[in-house]
Amino acid sequence: QVQLVESGGGLVQPGGSLRLSCAASGFTLDYRTIGWFRQAPGKEREGVSCISSNFGITYYVDSVKGRFTISRDNAKNTVYLQMNNLKPEDTAVYYCATTRTFLYNYNWSKERAYDFWGQGTQVTVSS
């Protein structure tokens, strides 16, 4: 079965950390670009970060720069999102998505650039 499965979400206090995982089954993430998106209640889904298929080029939305780090382990067929110094405004459902296309700074955060999505994992930052 072809799927992307996110995990690692949960409840954390402000200032805390979580590491999200995006594991692929049924296909390989090699040669694929992976993006992380999030959707907070009442808001549109927004691109959080992206890692390219080649050279490990990474992109981040301004609000998470310096706090979040995206990485990939092709041997484990998994992409990670390390989230540090979490803030209440980071509360959202986090999704990973993938495409075979190399993405650039102008389009990595566009939902339509991706062709396969996971089901999401909830992240709640609250005291």
JSON list of C-alpha atoms in Angstrom, two decimals, residues 3-75:
[
{"chain": "A", "resi": 3, "resn": "GLN", "atom": "CA", "xyz": [1.24, 5.86, 1.80]},
{"chain": "A", "resi": 4, "resn": "LEU", "atom": "CA", "xyz": [2.93, 8.60, 3.78]},
{"chain": "A", "resi": 5, "resn": "VAL", "atom": "CA", "xyz": [2.52, 8.35, 7.53]},
{"chain": "A", "resi": 6, "resn": "GLU", "atom": "CA", "xyz": [3.27, 11.22, 9.87]},
{"chain": "A", "resi": 7, "resn": "SER", "atom": "CA", "xyz": [4.05, 10.62, 13.53]},
{"chain": "A", "resi": 8, "resn": "GLY", "atom": "CA", "xyz": [5.58, 12.36, 16.51]},
{"chain": "A", "resi": 9, "resn": "GLY", "atom": "CA", "xyz": [2.91, 14.92, 17.21]},
{"chain": "A", "resi": 10, "resn": "GLY", "atom": "CA", "xyz": [1.51, 15.57, 20.65]},
{"chain": "A", "resi": 11, "resn": "LEU", "atom": "CA", "xyz": [1.04, 18.09, 23.41]},
{"chain": "A", "resi": 12, "resn": "VAL", "atom": "CA", "xyz": [4.07, 20.13, 24.46]},
{"chain": "A", "resi": 13, "resn": "GLN", "atom": "CA", "xyz": [4.60, 23.21, 26.59]},
{"chain": "A", "resi": 14, "resn": "PRO", "atom": "CA", "xyz": [5.82, 26.47, 25.07]},
{"chain": "A", "resi": 15, "resn": "GLY", "atom": "CA", "xyz": [9.57, 26.32, 24.61]},
{"chain": "A", "resi": 16, "resn": "GLY", "atom": "CA", "xyz": [9.50, 22.57, 24.23]},
{"chain": "A", "resi": 17, "resn": "SER", "atom": "CA", "xyz": [10.53, 20.37, 21.31]},
{"chain": "A", "resi": 18, "resn": "LEU", "atom": "CA", "xyz": [9.05, 17.69, 19.11]},
{"chain": "A", "resi": 19, "resn": "ARG", "atom": "CA", "xyz": [10.38, 15.70, 16.20]},
{"chain": "A", "resi": 20, "resn": "LEU", "atom": "CA", "xyz": [7.91, 14.79, 13.50]},
{"chain": "A", "resi": 21, "resn": "SER", "atom": "CA", "xyz": [8.54, 11.88, 11.17]},
{"chain": "A", "resi": 22, "resn": "CYS", "atom": "CA", "xyz": [7.18, 11.28, 7.69]},
{"chain": "A", "resi": 23, "resn": "ALA", "atom": "CA", "xyz": [7.64, 7.66, 6.68]},
{"chain": "A", "resi": 24, "resn": "ALA", "atom": "CA", "xyz": [6.89, 6.36, 3.21]},
{"chain": "A", "resi": 25, "resn": "SER", "atom": "CA", "xyz": [5.71, 2.87, 2.46]},
{"chain": "A", "resi": 26, "resn": "GLY", "atom": "CA", "xyz": [5.11, 1.28, -0.89]},
{"chain": "A", "resi": 27, "resn": "PHE", "atom": "CA", "xyz": [7.46, 3.69, -2.64]},
{"chain": "A", "resi": 28, "resn": "THR", "atom": "CA", "xyz": [10.86, 5.28, -2.14]},
{"chain": "A", "resi": 29, "resn": "LEU", "atom": "CA", "xyz": [11.49, 8.87, -1.15]},
{"chain": "A", "resi": 30, "resn": "ASP", "atom": "CA", "xyz": [14.74, 8.87, -3.07]},
{"chain": "A", "resi": 31, "resn": "TYR", "atom": "CA", "xyz": [14.64, 11.45, -5.84]},
{"chain": "A", "resi": 32, "resn": "ARG", "atom": "CA", "xyz": [11.56, 13.03, -4.27]},
{"chain": "A", "resi": 33, "resn": "THR", "atom": "CA", "xyz": [11.06, 16.44, -2.73]},
{"chain": "A", "resi": 34, "resn": "ILE", "atom": "CA", "xyz": [9.33, 16.39, 0.64]},
{"chain": "A", "resi": 35, "resn": "GLY", "atom": "CA", "xyz": [7.39, 19.25, 2.15]},
{"chain": "A", "resi": 36, "resn": "TRP", "atom": "CA", "xyz": [5.87, 19.85, 5.56]},
{"chain": "A", "resi": 37, "resn": "PHE", "atom": "CA", "xyz": [2.68, 21.86, 5.81]},
{"chain": "A", "resi": 38, "resn": "ARG", "atom": "CA", "xyz": [0.44, 22.78, 8.70]},
{"chain": "A", "resi": 39, "resn": "GLN", "atom": "CA", "xyz": [-3.13, 23.87, 9.17]},
{"chain": "A", "resi": 40, "resn": "ALA", "atom": "CA", "xyz": [-4.37, 25.60, 12.27]},
{"chain": "A", "resi": 41, "resn": "PRO", "atom": "CA", "xyz": [-8.10, 25.78, 13.11]},
{"chain": "A", "resi": 42, "resn": "GLY", "atom": "CA", "xyz": [-9.83, 28.34, 10.95]},
{"chain": "A", "resi": 43, "resn": "LYS", "atom": "CA", "xyz": [-6.73, 29.01, 8.86]},
{"chain": "A", "resi": 44, "resn": "GLU", "atom": "CA", "xyz": [-5.48, 27.95, 5.47]},
{"chain": "A", "resi": 45, "resn": "ARG", "atom": "CA", "xyz": [-2.84, 25.30, 5.17]},
{"chain": "A", "resi": 46, "resn": "GLU", "atom": "CA", "xyz": [0.64, 26.82, 4.93]},
{"chain": "A", "resi": 47, "resn": "GLY", "atom": "CA", "xyz": [4.00, 25.52, 3.88]},
{"chain": "A", "resi": 48, "resn": "VAL", "atom": "CA", "xyz": [6.40, 25.12, 6.78]},
{"chain": "A", "resi": 49, "resn": "SER", "atom": "CA", "xyz": [9.49, 23.56, 5.25]},
{"chain": "A", "resi": 50, "resn": "CYS", "atom": "CA", "xyz": [10.75, 21.59, 2.29]},
{"chain": "A", "resi": 51, "resn": "ILE", "atom": "CA", "xyz": [13.79, 19.49, 1.44]},
{"chain": "A", "resi": 52, "resn": "SER", "atom": "CA", "xyz": [14.76, 18.86, -2.14]},
{"chain": "A", "resi": 53, "resn": "SER", "atom": "CA", "xyz": [15.53, 15.55, -3.76]},
{"chain": "A", "resi": 54, "resn": "ASN", "atom": "CA", "xyz": [18.96, 16.73, -4.86]},
{"chain": "A", "resi": 55, "resn": "PHE", "atom": "CA", "xyz": [21.66, 18.32, -2.74]},
{"chain": "A", "resi": 56, "resn": "GLY", "atom": "CA", "xyz": [19.41, 18.52, 0.31]},
{"chain": "A", "resi": 57, "resn": "ILE", "atom": "CA", "xyz": [18.36, 22.09, -0.40]},
{"chain": "A", "resi": 58, "resn": "THR", "atom": "CA", "xyz": [15.98, 23.28, 2.31]},
{"chain": "A", "resi": 59, "resn": "TYR", "atom": "CA", "xyz": [13.37, 25.99, 2.59]},
{"chain": "A", "resi": 60, "resn": "TYR", "atom": "CA", "xyz": [11.54, 27.37, 5.62]},
{"chain": "A", "resi": 61, "resn": "VAL", "atom": "CA", "xyz": [8.71, 29.78, 6.21]},
{"chain": "A", "resi": 62, "resn": "ASP", "atom": "CA", "xyz": [10.00, 32.86, 8.04]},
{"chain": "A", "resi": 63, "resn": "SER", "atom": "CA", "xyz": [8.06, 32.13, 11.23]},
{"chain": "A", "resi": 64, "resn": "VAL", "atom": "CA", "xyz": [10.01, 28.90, 11.89]},
{"chain": "A", "resi": 65, "resn": "LYS", "atom": "CA", "xyz": [13.48, 29.83, 10.70]},
{"chain": "A", "resi": 66, "resn": "GLY", "atom": "CA", "xyz": [16.04, 29.15, 13.41]},
{"chain": "A", "resi": 67, "resn": "ARG", "atom": "CA", "xyz": [13.63, 26.90, 15.31]},
{"chain": "A", "resi": 68, "resn": "PHE", "atom": "CA", "xyz": [12.72, 24.09, 12.90]},
{"chain": "A", "resi": 69, "resn": "THR", "atom": "CA", "xyz": [15.07, 21.82, 10.98]},
{"chain": "A", "resi": 70, "resn": "ILE", "atom": "CA", "xyz": [14.09, 19.47, 8.17]},
{"chain": "A", "resi": 71, "resn": "SER", "atom": "CA", "xyz": [16.21, 16.45, 7.34]},
{"chain": "A", "resi": 72, "resn": "ARG", "atom": "CA", "xyz": [15.96, 13.19, 5.48]},
{"chain": "A", "resi": 73, "resn": "ASP", "atom": "CA", "xyz": [17.23, 9.66, 5.97]},
{"chain": "A", "resi": 74, "resn": "ASN", "atom": "CA", "xyz": [16.87, 7.87, 2.66]},
{"chain": "A", "resi": 75, "resn": "ALA", "atom": "CA", "xyz": [18.01, 4.60, 4.17]}
]
